[in-house]
């Protein structure tokens, strides 16, 4: 049994992780930590992997504490910067175990991660590409981090292939053409009734490919979280790893 502690266990994602771990045949819930609890309660004596879903302002501190305590961590909290990741790498270099692991995934939805990968693969075959992300109205950021990542992946694939800049219309109000991320137009829709959705439109003269990922509810993230817990518990990914795509056999 993989012993899983959940940090942020009373939050929306944390509570879902607790339920998903309880439902998994090969895992059990160890410690559940909320905002007021002492994270020092999570140790190798009771935990194989800690799953961290809290708030961006607390996540780095939690991860550094867990690493220092000798615990492997799977992180879903957003807001990670290169600078924060460097601090995690430095902590891992001094960690109690040489094979200690931290895995960070900005998006645990397998559909969204695959949409990203497929869009990047398709990009060089098309003259034009645009991204439309659609979310519930309470989402704090726009465009979504995933859409920005998709646009950057498309742009990199086009650069690597030596594609010409996209020839698409720039007429009209700039704001109505979305945010330009690395040369790729990204549009953000906020609408009651939606959850998390992304569409990548790829166009050539006379044809279009649409890649669409729909996350209808929080449960969509749980297969990705459990996949990461199993991978990290197996010891196959020591050090810092970022992105669910690194764990999928692509
Ligand atoms: P949420 O419902 O607000 O839950 C956050 C929880 O963390 C709250 O229960 C909060 O407690 C707790 N918390 C705050 N500081 C803490 C600390 N120092 N130690 C332990 N717990 C602490 O938010 P959510 O919807 O679950 O989202 C959590 C994070 O996951 C966000 O960053 C979100 O963007 C991200 N997310 C990632 C994915 C992905 O696929 N990677 C998917 C969805 C969401 P209090 O309320 O008592 O302060």
PDB file of C-alpha atoms and ligand atoms in Angstrom:
ATOM      1  CA  UNK A   1       0.000   0.000   0.000  1.00  0.00           C
ATOM      2  CA  UNK A   2       1.240   3.492  -0.835  1.00  0.00           C
ATOM      3  CA  UNK A   3       0.742   5.736   2.198  1.00  0.00           C
ATOM      4  CA  UNK A   4      -0.493   9.123   0.936  1.00  0.00           C
ATOM      5  CA  UNK A   5      -0.739  12.290   3.026  1.00  0.00           C
ATOM      6  CA  UNK A   6      -2.791  15.170   1.689  1.00  0.00           C
ATOM      7  CA  UNK A   7      -1.797  18.791   2.307  1.00  0.00           C
ATOM      8  CA  UNK A   8      -4.760  21.135   1.883  1.00  0.00           C
ATOM      9  CA  UNK A   9      -7.063  18.209   2.634  1.00  0.00           C
ATOM     10  CA  UNK A  10     -10.117  20.388   3.391  1.00  0.00           C
ATOM     11  CA  UNK A  11      -9.883  22.265   0.092  1.00  0.00           C
ATOM     12  CA  UNK A  12     -11.859  21.364  -3.043  1.00  0.00           C
ATOM     13  CA  UNK A  13      -8.964  19.524  -4.704  1.00  0.00           C
ATOM     14  CA  UNK A  14      -7.531  18.142  -1.462  1.00  0.00           C
ATOM     15  CA  UNK A  15     -10.874  16.633  -0.427  1.00  0.00           C
ATOM     16  CA  UNK A  16     -11.197  15.019  -3.863  1.00  0.00           C
ATOM     17  CA  UNK A  17      -7.697  13.561  -3.507  1.00  0.00           C
ATOM     18  CA  UNK A  18      -8.593  12.092  -0.090  1.00  0.00           C
ATOM     19  CA  UNK A  19     -11.638  10.374  -1.654  1.00  0.00           C
ATOM     20  CA  UNK A  20      -9.654   9.175  -4.689  1.00  0.00           C
ATOM     21  CA  UNK A  21      -6.920   7.703  -2.473  1.00  0.00           C
ATOM     22  CA  UNK A  22      -9.541   5.955  -0.301  1.00  0.00           C
ATOM     23  CA  UNK A  23     -11.079   4.452  -3.440  1.00  0.00           C
ATOM     24  CA  UNK A  24      -7.743   3.219  -4.841  1.00  0.00           C
ATOM     25  CA  UNK A  25      -6.877  -0.425  -4.073  1.00  0.00           C
ATOM     26  CA  UNK A  26      -3.135   0.238  -3.744  1.00  0.00           C
ATOM     27  CA  UNK A  27      -3.203   3.380  -1.541  1.00  0.00           C
ATOM     28  CA  UNK A  28      -4.257   4.505   1.906  1.00  0.00           C
ATOM     29  CA  UNK A  29      -4.703   7.947   3.453  1.00  0.00           C
ATOM     30  CA  UNK A  30      -1.978   8.709   6.005  1.00  0.00           C
ATOM     31  CA  UNK A  31      -2.040  12.312   7.356  1.00  0.00           C
ATOM     32  CA  UNK A  32      -4.520  15.022   6.338  1.00  0.00           C
ATOM     33  CA  UNK A  33      -3.147  18.530   6.832  1.00  0.00           C
ATOM     34  CA  UNK A  34      -5.155  21.775   6.748  1.00  0.00           C
ATOM     35  CA  UNK A  35      -4.152  25.426   7.007  1.00  0.00           C
ATOM     36  CA  UNK A  36      -3.753  25.390  10.810  1.00  0.00           C
ATOM     37  CA  UNK A  37      -1.973  22.038  11.116  1.00  0.00           C
ATOM     38  CA  UNK A  38       1.739  21.360  11.617  1.00  0.00           C
ATOM     39  CA  UNK A  39       3.177  19.894   8.438  1.00  0.00           C
ATOM     40  CA  UNK A  40       5.929  18.297  10.566  1.00  0.00           C
ATOM     41  CA  UNK A  41       3.343  15.570  11.316  1.00  0.00           C
ATOM     42  CA  UNK A  42       4.081  14.242   7.814  1.00  0.00           C
ATOM     43  CA  UNK A  43       7.227  12.129   7.898  1.00  0.00           C
ATOM     44  CA  UNK A  44       8.708   9.017   6.268  1.00  0.00           C
ATOM     45  CA  UNK A  45       7.462   7.092   9.323  1.00  0.00           C
ATOM     46  CA  UNK A  46       3.854   7.531   8.170  1.00  0.00           C
ATOM     47  CA  UNK A  47       4.005   8.710   4.535  1.00  0.00           C
ATOM     48  CA  UNK A  48       5.378   7.533   1.190  1.00  0.00           C
ATOM     49  CA  UNK A  49       4.043  10.429  -0.902  1.00  0.00           C
ATOM     50  CA  UNK A  50       2.476  13.760   0.099  1.00  0.00           C
ATOM     51  CA  UNK A  51       0.007  15.366  -2.309  1.00  0.00           C
ATOM     52  CA  UNK A  52      -0.043  19.163  -2.037  1.00  0.00           C
ATOM     53  CA  UNK A  53      -3.062  21.219  -3.214  1.00  0.00           C
ATOM     54  CA  UNK A  54      -3.129  24.469  -1.229  1.00  0.00           C
ATOM     55  CA  UNK A  55      -2.621  28.085  -2.305  1.00  0.00           C
ATOM     56  CA  UNK A  56       0.271  29.569  -4.312  1.00  0.00           C
ATOM     57  CA  UNK A  57       1.500  31.587  -1.310  1.00  0.00           C
ATOM     58  CA  UNK A  58       1.891  28.453   0.857  1.00  0.00           C
ATOM     59  CA  UNK A  59       2.940  25.806  -1.637  1.00  0.00           C
ATOM     60  CA  UNK A  60       6.683  26.464  -1.859  1.00  0.00           C
ATOM     61  CA  UNK A  61       7.052  26.530   1.941  1.00  0.00           C
ATOM     62  CA  UNK A  62       5.118  23.273   2.268  1.00  0.00           C
ATOM     63  CA  UNK A  63       7.212  21.557  -0.398  1.00  0.00           C
ATOM     64  CA  UNK A  64      10.499  22.727   1.152  1.00  0.00           C
ATOM     65  CA  UNK A  65       9.369  21.444   4.595  1.00  0.00           C
ATOM     66  CA  UNK A  66       8.363  18.067   3.170  1.00  0.00           C
ATOM     67  CA  UNK A  67      11.619  17.689   1.242  1.00  0.00           C
ATOM     68  CA  UNK A  68      13.616  18.523   4.380  1.00  0.00           C
ATOM     69  CA  UNK A  69      11.558  15.922   6.273  1.00  0.00           C
ATOM     70  CA  UNK A  70      12.488  13.252   3.710  1.00  0.00           C
ATOM     71  CA  UNK A  71       9.042  12.977   2.074  1.00  0.00           C
ATOM     72  CA  UNK A  72       8.380  12.749  -1.690  1.00  0.00           C
ATOM     73  CA  UNK A  73       5.813  15.262  -2.955  1.00  0.00           C
ATOM     74  CA  UNK A  74       3.254  15.483  -5.775  1.00  0.00           C
ATOM     75  CA  UNK A  75       2.200  19.121  -6.222  1.00  0.00           C
ATOM     76  CA  UNK A  76      -0.919  20.436  -7.960  1.00  0.00           C
ATOM     77  CA  UNK A  77      -1.015  23.973  -6.577  1.00  0.00           C
ATOM     78  CA  UNK A  78      -0.542  26.560  -9.308  1.00  0.00           C
ATOM     79  CA  UNK A  79       1.714  29.635  -9.314  1.00  0.00           C
ATOM     80  CA  UNK A  80       5.095  27.962  -9.727  1.00  0.00           C
ATOM     81  CA  UNK A  81       7.851  30.123 -11.214  1.00  0.00           C
ATOM     82  CA  UNK A  82      11.338  29.177 -12.395  1.00  0.00           C
ATOM     83  CA  UNK A  83      12.746  30.834  -9.256  1.00  0.00           C
ATOM     84  CA  UNK A  84      10.572  28.718  -6.946  1.00  0.00           C
ATOM     85  CA  UNK A  85      11.540  25.564  -8.817  1.00  0.00           C
ATOM     86  CA  UNK A  86      15.225  26.427  -8.417  1.00  0.00           C
ATOM     87  CA  UNK A  87      14.652  26.571  -4.644  1.00  0.00           C
ATOM     88  CA  UNK A  88      13.097  23.092  -4.771  1.00  0.00           C
ATOM     89  CA  UNK A  89      16.061  21.762  -6.760  1.00  0.00           C
ATOM     90  CA  UNK A  90      18.469  23.240  -4.205  1.00  0.00           C
ATOM     91  CA  UNK A  91      16.472  21.642  -1.361  1.00  0.00           C
ATOM     92  CA  UNK A  92      16.472  18.269  -3.136  1.00  0.00           C
ATOM     93  CA  UNK A  93      20.266  18.453  -3.469  1.00  0.00           C
ATOM     94  CA  UNK A  94      20.456  18.586   0.354  1.00  0.00           C
ATOM     95  CA  UNK A  95      17.549  16.202   1.018  1.00  0.00           C
ATOM     96  CA  UNK A  96      17.847  13.310   3.485  1.00  0.00           C
ATOM     97  CA  UNK A  97      17.574  10.739   0.645  1.00  0.00           C
ATOM     98  CA  UNK A  98      19.524  10.993  -2.626  1.00  0.00           C
ATOM     99  CA  UNK A  99      16.561   9.662  -4.663  1.00  0.00           C
ATOM    100  CA  UNK A 100      13.968  12.015  -3.218  1.00  0.00           C
ATOM    101  CA  UNK A 101      11.358  13.336  -5.654  1.00  0.00           C
ATOM    102  CA  UNK A 102       9.123  16.338  -6.216  1.00  0.00           C
ATOM    103  CA  UNK A 103       6.644  16.232  -9.072  1.00  0.00           C
ATOM    104  CA  UNK A 104       4.739  19.375 -10.098  1.00  0.00           C
ATOM    105  CA  UNK A 105       1.874  19.321 -12.592  1.00  0.00           C
ATOM    106  CA  UNK A 106       0.128  22.573 -13.537  1.00  0.00           C
ATOM    107  CA  UNK A 107      -2.651  20.405 -15.006  1.00  0.00           C
ATOM    108  CA  UNK A 108      -3.531  16.864 -13.935  1.00  0.00           C
ATOM    109  CA  UNK A 109      -6.305  16.376 -16.516  1.00  0.00           C
ATOM    110  CA  UNK A 110      -5.068  13.760 -18.979  1.00  0.00           C
ATOM    111  CA  UNK A 111      -7.303  15.193 -21.739  1.00  0.00           C
ATOM    112  CA  UNK A 112      -5.842  18.690 -21.376  1.00  0.00           C
ATOM    113  CA  UNK A 113      -2.267  17.425 -21.309  1.00  0.00           C
ATOM    114  CA  UNK A 114      -2.830  15.288 -24.409  1.00  0.00           C
ATOM    115  CA  UNK A 115      -4.541  18.178 -26.224  1.00  0.00           C
ATOM    116  CA  UNK A 116      -1.408  20.212 -25.573  1.00  0.00           C
ATOM    117  CA  UNK A 117       0.884  17.474 -26.872  1.00  0.00           C
ATOM    118  CA  UNK A 118      -1.264  16.753 -29.948  1.00  0.00           C
ATOM    119  CA  UNK A 119      -1.541  20.463 -30.790  1.00  0.00           C
ATOM    120  CA  UNK A 120       2.247  20.841 -30.683  1.00  0.00           C
ATOM    121  CA  UNK A 121       2.655  17.769 -32.909  1.00  0.00           C
ATOM    122  CA  UNK A 122       0.116  19.065 -35.429  1.00  0.00           C
ATOM    123  CA  UNK A 123       1.337  22.669 -35.466  1.00  0.00           C
ATOM    124  CA  UNK A 124       3.966  22.374 -38.182  1.00  0.00           C
ATOM    125  CA  UNK A 125       1.448  20.959 -40.682  1.00  0.00           C
ATOM    126  CA  UNK A 126      -0.813  24.032 -40.553  1.00  0.00           C
ATOM    127  CA  UNK A 127      -0.496  27.626 -41.705  1.00  0.00           C
ATOM    128  CA  UNK A 128      -2.434  29.002 -38.729  1.00  0.00           C
ATOM    129  CA  UNK A 129      -3.284  28.105 -35.150  1.00  0.00           C
ATOM    130  CA  UNK A 130      -5.352  29.810 -32.453  1.00  0.00           C
ATOM    131  CA  UNK A 131      -6.329  28.746 -28.933  1.00  0.00           C
ATOM    132  CA  UNK A 132      -9.715  29.283 -27.287  1.00  0.00           C
ATOM    133  CA  UNK A 133     -10.017  28.477 -23.597  1.00  0.00           C
ATOM    134  CA  UNK A 134     -13.407  28.455 -21.890  1.00  0.00           C
ATOM    135  CA  UNK A 135     -13.869  28.418 -18.100  1.00  0.00           C
ATOM    136  CA  UNK A 136     -16.312  29.001 -15.243  1.00  0.00           C
ATOM    137  CA  UNK A 137     -16.725  32.708 -14.384  1.00  0.00           C
ATOM    138  CA  UNK A 138     -14.830  32.495 -11.058  1.00  0.00           C
ATOM    139  CA  UNK A 139     -11.483  31.600 -12.597  1.00  0.00           C
ATOM    140  CA  UNK A 140      -8.941  34.140 -11.297  1.00  0.00           C
ATOM    141  CA  UNK A 141      -6.560  34.220 -14.275  1.00  0.00           C
ATOM    142  CA  UNK A 142      -7.207  34.820 -17.978  1.00  0.00           C
ATOM    143  CA  UNK A 143      -6.008  33.372 -20.227  1.00  0.00           C
ATOM    144  CA  UNK A 144      -5.499  30.119 -18.327  1.00  0.00           C
ATOM    145  CA  UNK A 145      -1.995  28.864 -17.590  1.00  0.00           C
ATOM    146  CA  UNK A 146      -2.770  25.780 -19.661  1.00  0.00           C
ATOM    147  CA  UNK A 147      -3.755  27.886 -22.683  1.00  0.00           C
ATOM    148  CA  UNK A 148      -0.556  29.916 -22.383  1.00  0.00           C
ATOM    149  CA  UNK A 149       1.405  26.656 -22.231  1.00  0.00           C
ATOM    150  CA  UNK A 150      -0.447  25.326 -25.299  1.00  0.00           C
ATOM    151  CA  UNK A 151       0.314  28.506 -27.247  1.00  0.00           C
ATOM    152  CA  UNK A 152       3.982  28.354 -26.268  1.00  0.00           C
ATOM    153  CA  UNK A 153       4.172  24.675 -27.279  1.00  0.00           C
ATOM    154  CA  UNK A 154       2.609  25.480 -30.673  1.00  0.00           C
ATOM    155  CA  UNK A 155       4.991  28.411 -31.151  1.00  0.00           C
ATOM    156  CA  UNK A 156       8.029  26.288 -30.292  1.00  0.00           C
ATOM    157  CA  UNK A 157       6.956  23.511 -32.671  1.00  0.00           C
ATOM    158  CA  UNK A 158       6.508  26.080 -35.444  1.00  0.00           C
ATOM    159  CA  UNK A 159       9.892  27.661 -34.726  1.00  0.00           C
ATOM    160  CA  UNK A 160      11.603  24.250 -34.681  1.00  0.00           C
ATOM    161  CA  UNK A 161       9.981  23.424 -38.042  1.00  0.00           C
ATOM    162  CA  UNK A 162      10.944  26.794 -39.531  1.00  0.00           C
ATOM    163  CA  UNK A 163       7.276  27.713 -40.133  1.00  0.00           C
ATOM    164  CA  UNK A 164       6.543  31.197 -41.483  1.00  0.00           C
ATOM    165  CA  UNK A 165       4.725  33.649 -39.182  1.00  0.00           C
ATOM    166  CA  UNK A 166       0.962  33.160 -39.272  1.00  0.00           C
ATOM    167  CA  UNK A 167      -0.610  35.240 -42.038  1.00  0.00           C
ATOM    168  CA  UNK A 168      -3.935  35.838 -40.297  1.00  0.00           C
ATOM    169  CA  UNK A 169      -5.885  39.067 -40.201  1.00  0.00           C
ATOM    170  CA  UNK A 170      -4.879  41.759 -37.773  1.00  0.00           C
ATOM    171  CA  UNK A 171      -7.664  44.119 -38.805  1.00  0.00           C
ATOM    172  CA  UNK A 172     -10.198  45.275 -36.233  1.00  0.00           C
ATOM    173  CA  UNK A 173      -9.872  45.993 -32.533  1.00  0.00           C
ATOM    174  CA  UNK A 174      -6.758  44.286 -31.142  1.00  0.00           C
ATOM    175  CA  UNK A 175      -8.627  43.271 -27.979  1.00  0.00           C
ATOM    176  CA  UNK A 176     -11.138  41.254 -29.960  1.00  0.00           C
ATOM    177  CA  UNK A 177      -8.340  39.106 -31.414  1.00  0.00           C
ATOM    178  CA  UNK A 178      -7.304  37.823 -27.986  1.00  0.00           C
ATOM    179  CA  UNK A 179      -3.936  37.920 -26.210  1.00  0.00           C
ATOM    180  CA  UNK A 180      -0.948  37.167 -28.415  1.00  0.00           C
ATOM    181  CA  UNK A 181       1.263  34.600 -26.650  1.00  0.00           C
ATOM    182  CA  UNK A 182       4.512  33.907 -28.456  1.00  0.00           C
ATOM    183  CA  UNK A 183       2.804  34.847 -31.744  1.00  0.00           C
ATOM    184  CA  UNK A 184      -0.277  32.674 -31.107  1.00  0.00           C
ATOM    185  CA  UNK A 185      -3.682  34.319 -30.489  1.00  0.00           C
ATOM    186  CA  UNK A 186      -5.336  33.062 -27.273  1.00  0.00           C
ATOM    187  CA  UNK A 187      -9.001  33.806 -26.494  1.00  0.00           C
ATOM    188  CA  UNK A 188     -10.582  33.462 -23.046  1.00  0.00           C
ATOM    189  CA  UNK A 189     -14.323  32.837 -22.586  1.00  0.00           C
ATOM    190  CA  UNK A 190     -15.846  33.081 -19.072  1.00  0.00           C
ATOM    191  CA  UNK A 191     -19.360  31.667 -18.916  1.00  0.00           C
ATOM    192  CA  UNK A 192     -21.747  30.364 -16.274  1.00  0.00           C
ATOM    193  CA  UNK A 193     -22.182  26.611 -16.619  1.00  0.00           C
ATOM    194  CA  UNK A 194     -18.697  25.929 -17.938  1.00  0.00           C
ATOM    195  CA  UNK A 195     -15.924  24.179 -16.021  1.00  0.00           C
ATOM    196  CA  UNK A 196     -12.551  23.966 -17.852  1.00  0.00           C
ATOM    197  CA  UNK A 197     -12.352  23.578 -21.617  1.00  0.00           C
ATOM    198  CA  UNK A 198      -9.821  24.268 -24.343  1.00  0.00           C
ATOM    199  CA  UNK A 199      -9.966  24.221 -28.114  1.00  0.00           C
ATOM    200  CA  UNK A 200      -7.044  24.470 -30.493  1.00  0.00           C
ATOM    201  CA  UNK A 201      -7.965  25.450 -34.050  1.00  0.00           C
ATOM    202  CA  UNK A 202      -5.421  24.630 -36.736  1.00  0.00           C
ATOM    203  CA  UNK A 203      -6.100  25.853 -40.273  1.00  0.00           C
ATOM    204  CA  UNK A 204      -4.871  25.413 -43.803  1.00  0.00           C
ATOM    205  CA  UNK A 205      -6.518  26.641 -46.975  1.00  0.00           C
ATOM    206  CA  UNK A 206      -9.739  24.643 -47.231  1.00  0.00           C
ATOM    207  CA  UNK A 207      -9.301  22.528 -44.072  1.00  0.00           C
ATOM    208  CA  UNK A 208      -9.343  22.719 -40.297  1.00  0.00           C
ATOM    209  CA  UNK A 209      -8.311  20.461 -37.424  1.00  0.00           C
ATOM    210  CA  UNK A 210      -9.923  21.077 -34.048  1.00  0.00           C
ATOM    211  CA  UNK A 211      -8.447  19.558 -30.884  1.00  0.00           C
ATOM    212  CA  UNK A 212     -10.728  19.963 -27.878  1.00  0.00           C
ATOM    213  CA  UNK A 213     -10.357  18.943 -24.237  1.00  0.00           C
ATOM    214  CA  UNK A 214     -13.264  19.190 -21.780  1.00  0.00           C
ATOM    215  CA  UNK A 215     -12.891  18.846 -18.046  1.00  0.00           C
ATOM    216  CA  UNK A 216     -16.448  18.619 -16.703  1.00  0.00           C
ATOM    217  CA  UNK A 217     -15.672  18.264 -13.000  1.00  0.00           C
ATOM    218  CA  UNK A 218     -12.847  17.965 -10.451  1.00  0.00           C
ATOM    219  CA  UNK A 219     -12.841  14.178 -10.691  1.00  0.00           C
ATOM    220  CA  UNK A 220     -11.173  14.620 -14.097  1.00  0.00           C
ATOM    221  CA  UNK A 221      -7.914  15.474 -12.297  1.00  0.00           C
ATOM    222  CA  UNK A 222      -7.830  12.375 -10.076  1.00  0.00           C
ATOM    223  CA  UNK A 223      -6.525   9.742 -12.551  1.00  0.00           C
ATOM    224  CA  UNK A 224      -3.591  12.070 -13.240  1.00  0.00           C
ATOM    225  CA  UNK A 225      -2.947  12.620  -9.522  1.00  0.00           C
ATOM    226  CA  UNK A 226      -3.004   8.881  -8.773  1.00  0.00           C
ATOM    227  CA  UNK A 227      -0.767   8.187 -11.780  1.00  0.00           C
ATOM    228  CA  UNK A 228       1.758  10.677 -10.401  1.00  0.00           C
ATOM    229  CA  UNK A 229       1.568   9.217  -6.876  1.00  0.00           C
ATOM    230  CA  UNK A 230       2.272   5.725  -8.254  1.00  0.00           C
ATOM    231  CA  UNK A 231       5.155   6.971 -10.424  1.00  0.00           C
ATOM    232  CA  UNK A 232       6.762   8.916  -7.589  1.00  0.00           C
ATOM    233  CA  UNK A 233       6.263   6.087  -5.075  1.00  0.00           C
ATOM    234  CA  UNK A 234       7.957   3.666  -7.480  1.00  0.00           C
ATOM    235  CA  UNK A 235      11.139   5.744  -7.291  1.00  0.00           C
ATOM    236  CA  UNK A 236      11.344   6.050 -11.075  1.00  0.00           C
ATOM    237  CA  UNK A 237      11.503   9.883 -11.089  1.00  0.00           C
ATOM    238  CA  UNK A 238      14.066  11.159  -8.566  1.00  0.00           C
ATOM    239  CA  UNK A 239      14.678  14.909  -8.442  1.00  0.00           C
ATOM    240  CA  UNK A 240      12.284  17.576  -9.729  1.00  0.00           C
ATOM    241  CA  UNK A 241       9.924  16.640 -12.580  1.00  0.00           C
ATOM    242  CA  UNK A 242       7.361  18.993 -14.112  1.00  0.00           C
ATOM    243  CA  UNK A 243       4.295  18.158 -16.202  1.00  0.00           C
ATOM    244  CA  UNK A 244       2.050  15.118 -16.448  1.00  0.00           C
ATOM    245  CA  UNK A 245       3.267  14.549 -20.018  1.00  0.00           C
ATOM    246  CA  UNK A 246       6.589  13.375 -18.550  1.00  0.00           C
ATOM    247  CA  UNK A 247       4.747  10.434 -16.917  1.00  0.00           C
ATOM    248  CA  UNK A 248       2.587   9.448 -19.902  1.00  0.00           C
ATOM    249  CA  UNK A 249       4.102   6.966 -22.319  1.00  0.00           C
ATOM    250  CA  UNK A 250       4.045   9.365 -25.263  1.00  0.00           C
TER     251      UNK A 250
HETATM  252  P1  LIG B   1      -9.260  25.600  -2.241  1.00  0.00           P
HETATM  253  O1  LIG B   1     -10.581  24.885  -2.265  1.00  0.00           O
HETATM  254  O2  LIG B   1      -9.227  27.048  -1.866  1.00  0.00           O
HETATM  255  O3  LIG B   1      -8.331  24.769  -1.239  1.00  0.00           O
HETATM  256  C1  LIG B   1      -7.087  25.199  -0.759  1.00  0.00           C
HETATM  257  C2  LIG B   1      -6.933  24.606   0.624  1.00  0.00           C
HETATM  258  O4  LIG B   1      -5.597  24.810   1.071  1.00  0.00           O
HETATM  259  C3  LIG B   1      -7.867  25.254   1.656  1.00  0.00           C
HETATM  260  O5  LIG B   1      -8.523  24.247   2.394  1.00  0.00           O
HETATM  261  C4  LIG B   1      -6.898  26.047   2.528  1.00  0.00           C
HETATM  262  O6  LIG B   1      -7.332  26.146   3.848  1.00  0.00           O
HETATM  263  C5  LIG B   1      -5.674  25.158   2.450  1.00  0.00           C
HETATM  264  N1  LIG B   1      -4.432  25.808   2.838  1.00  0.00           N
HETATM  265  C6  LIG B   1      -4.050  27.099   2.700  1.00  0.00           C
HETATM  266  N2  LIG B   1      -2.810  27.266   3.177  1.00  0.00           N
HETATM  267  C7  LIG B   1      -2.400  26.074   3.653  1.00  0.00           C
HETATM  268  C8  LIG B   1      -1.231  25.614   4.287  1.00  0.00           C
HETATM  269  N3  LIG B   1      -0.195  26.412   4.533  1.00  0.00           N
HETATM  270  N4  LIG B   1      -1.156  24.302   4.630  1.00  0.00           N
HETATM  271  C9  LIG B   1      -2.170  23.465   4.392  1.00  0.00           C
HETATM  272  N5  LIG B   1      -3.330  23.843   3.810  1.00  0.00           N
HETATM  273  C10 LIG B   1      -3.429  25.136   3.445  1.00  0.00           C
HETATM  274  O7  LIG B   1      -8.526  25.490  -3.640  1.00  0.00           O
HETATM  275  P2  LIG B   1      -8.615  24.290  -4.689  1.00  0.00           P
HETATM  276  O8  LIG B   1      -9.687  24.546  -5.671  1.00  0.00           O
HETATM  277  O9  LIG B   1      -8.594  23.004  -3.952  1.00  0.00           O
HETATM  278  O10 LIG B   1      -7.241  24.510  -5.482  1.00  0.00           O
HETATM  279  C11 LIG B   1      -6.006  24.348  -4.808  1.00  0.00           C
HETATM  280  C12 LIG B   1      -4.879  24.661  -5.775  1.00  0.00           C
HETATM  281  O11 LIG B   1      -4.879  23.686  -6.821  1.00  0.00           O
HETATM  282  C13 LIG B   1      -4.986  26.011  -6.501  1.00  0.00           C
HETATM  283  O12 LIG B   1      -3.700  26.559  -6.664  1.00  0.00           O
HETATM  284  C14 LIG B   1      -5.591  25.625  -7.848  1.00  0.00           C
HETATM  285  O13 LIG B   1      -5.295  26.572  -8.863  1.00  0.00           O
HETATM  286  C15 LIG B   1      -4.885  24.330  -8.074  1.00  0.00           C
HETATM  287  N6  LIG B   1      -5.488  23.421  -9.047  1.00  0.00           N
HETATM  288  C16 LIG B   1      -4.626  22.672  -9.774  1.00  0.00           C
HETATM  289  C17 LIG B   1      -5.113  21.720 -10.652  1.00  0.00           C
HETATM  290  C18 LIG B   1      -4.124  20.868 -11.422  1.00  0.00           C
HETATM  291  O14 LIG B   1      -4.557  20.076 -12.279  1.00  0.00           O
HETATM  292  N7  LIG B   1      -2.843  20.985 -11.152  1.00  0.00           N
HETATM  293  C19 LIG B   1      -6.477  21.545 -10.802  1.00  0.00           C
HETATM  294  C20 LIG B   1      -7.343  22.321 -10.033  1.00  0.00           C
HETATM  295  C21 LIG B   1      -6.833  23.246  -9.146  1.00  0.00           C
HETATM  296  P3  LIG B   1      -8.156  27.461   4.332  1.00  0.00           P
HETATM  297  O15 LIG B   1      -9.325  27.583   3.384  1.00  0.00           O
HETATM  298  O16 LIG B   1      -8.526  27.135   5.725  1.00  0.00           O
HETATM  299  O17 LIG B   1      -7.203  28.613   4.197  1.00  0.00           O
END
